[in-house]
Amino acid sequence: MTFSRQRLRRLLSALAAASALTAAPAALAWSHLGHWLVGELAQPLLTPAAQQQVAVLLQGEPNPTLAGVASWADELRGGSDADLARKTAKWHYVDLDPERCDYQPPRDCPGGNCVIAAIDTQSKILADTAQPLEARRDALKFLVHFIGDVHQPLHAGARPMAEGGDDAGGNKYQVSLRTAVAPQGRNARRQVAGGPIPTNLHTVWDYYALESAILPPEKYAAQLRQGGMAPVAPQALGGPADWAVESCRGINAQSLYPRGEDGEWQHKLGGAYLDAQRPYAEARVRLAAERLATVLNAALK
Ligand SMILES: [Zn+2]
């Protein structure tokens, strides 16, 4: 089939527009579901005072709930505010040294542009009633999102360098994934029916690990609440640097980078990997929600 140049250009721009709508911003975040769950699980853990202030701050939002605004920081990139998206692009992650998983701000967070500093800064803005309402509203929306992101292990580290690290939190670790989960974004067009999905380990964690529960979001939230949830005690809260270090350590501890029986890195993954890893992904989401609630309860006294 041949296309006139003009027709080809039209087709390409239509494809670009479609992918801007559906593609997950690569490497930026838990998927929409992950962020939605963090907000949904945190909301009932808020004090009445915090609930009330959240309602005031989010007045006028299409969905004025924590879950409803949880993906806003990613959607900036889709065009709602390109300048803010550029300015905040590095606030979604931190690349800790994969061997040590320690945090050294000058090395790991130059200019305060990383998820750890962003959480600290936005917490202060939210708590400061002298700040304009718009700044505090954005701070709340950023916090819901970034406290989710910092709990995604691959937003804080990668494989040890000696073993091939420096792969941008798994973004450069190519994966061929066989799963019943419908692929997202660009992959949706690429996928051969029933065939493996070409993706990468970061996306497996942002998206497929939770999506592979194959539950409607409300049911999934109800299931994750079973066993009880509560805000983390303030003295046990720690801070975003601790949460990032914990995420980074989880990469090795939970064998996020899959090895075969021969010890070689595996790049062909399927339901067995997703099923084995999903409980850890869910534990991170629950912890993110419990910590988010404590942060908001303190900032919105
Ligand atoms: Zn993000």
PDB file of C-alpha atoms and ligand atoms in Angstrom, residues 27-30 35 70 73-74 89 91-93 145-146 148-149 155, ligand 1:
ATOM      1  CA  ALA A  27       9.054   5.472  32.771  1.00  0.00           C
ATOM      2  CA  LEU A  28       7.239   8.096  34.721  1.00  0.00           C
ATOM      3  CA  ALA A  29       5.025   6.315  37.132  1.00  0.00           C
ATOM      4  CA  TRP A  30       2.919   3.492  38.360  1.00  0.00           C
ATOM      5  CA  HIS A  35      -1.825   5.732  41.418  1.00  0.00           C
ATOM      6  CA  ALA A  70      -3.533  10.845  41.538  1.00  0.00           C
ATOM      7  CA  ALA A  73       1.288  14.800  37.531  1.00  0.00           C
ATOM      8  CA  ASP A  74       1.665  12.332  34.658  1.00  0.00           C
ATOM      9  CA  ALA A  89       9.928  15.580  34.841  1.00  0.00           C
ATOM     10  CA  TRP A  91      10.443  14.722  40.301  1.00  0.00           C
ATOM     11  CA  HIS A  92       8.996  11.261  39.634  1.00  0.00           C
ATOM     12  CA  TYR A  93      12.082   9.195  40.494  1.00  0.00           C
ATOM     13  CA  HIS A 145       1.387  11.047  42.906  1.00  0.00           C
ATOM     14  CA  PHE A 146       4.996  11.209  44.072  1.00  0.00           C
ATOM     15  CA  GLY A 148       3.060   6.564  44.969  1.00  0.00           C
ATOM     16  CA  ASP A 149       6.051   6.797  42.623  1.00  0.00           C
ATOM     17  CA  HIS A 155      11.704   4.475  40.516  1.00  0.00           C
TER      18      HIS A 155
HETATM   19 ZN    ZN B   1       5.081   9.581  38.136  1.00  0.00          ZN
END
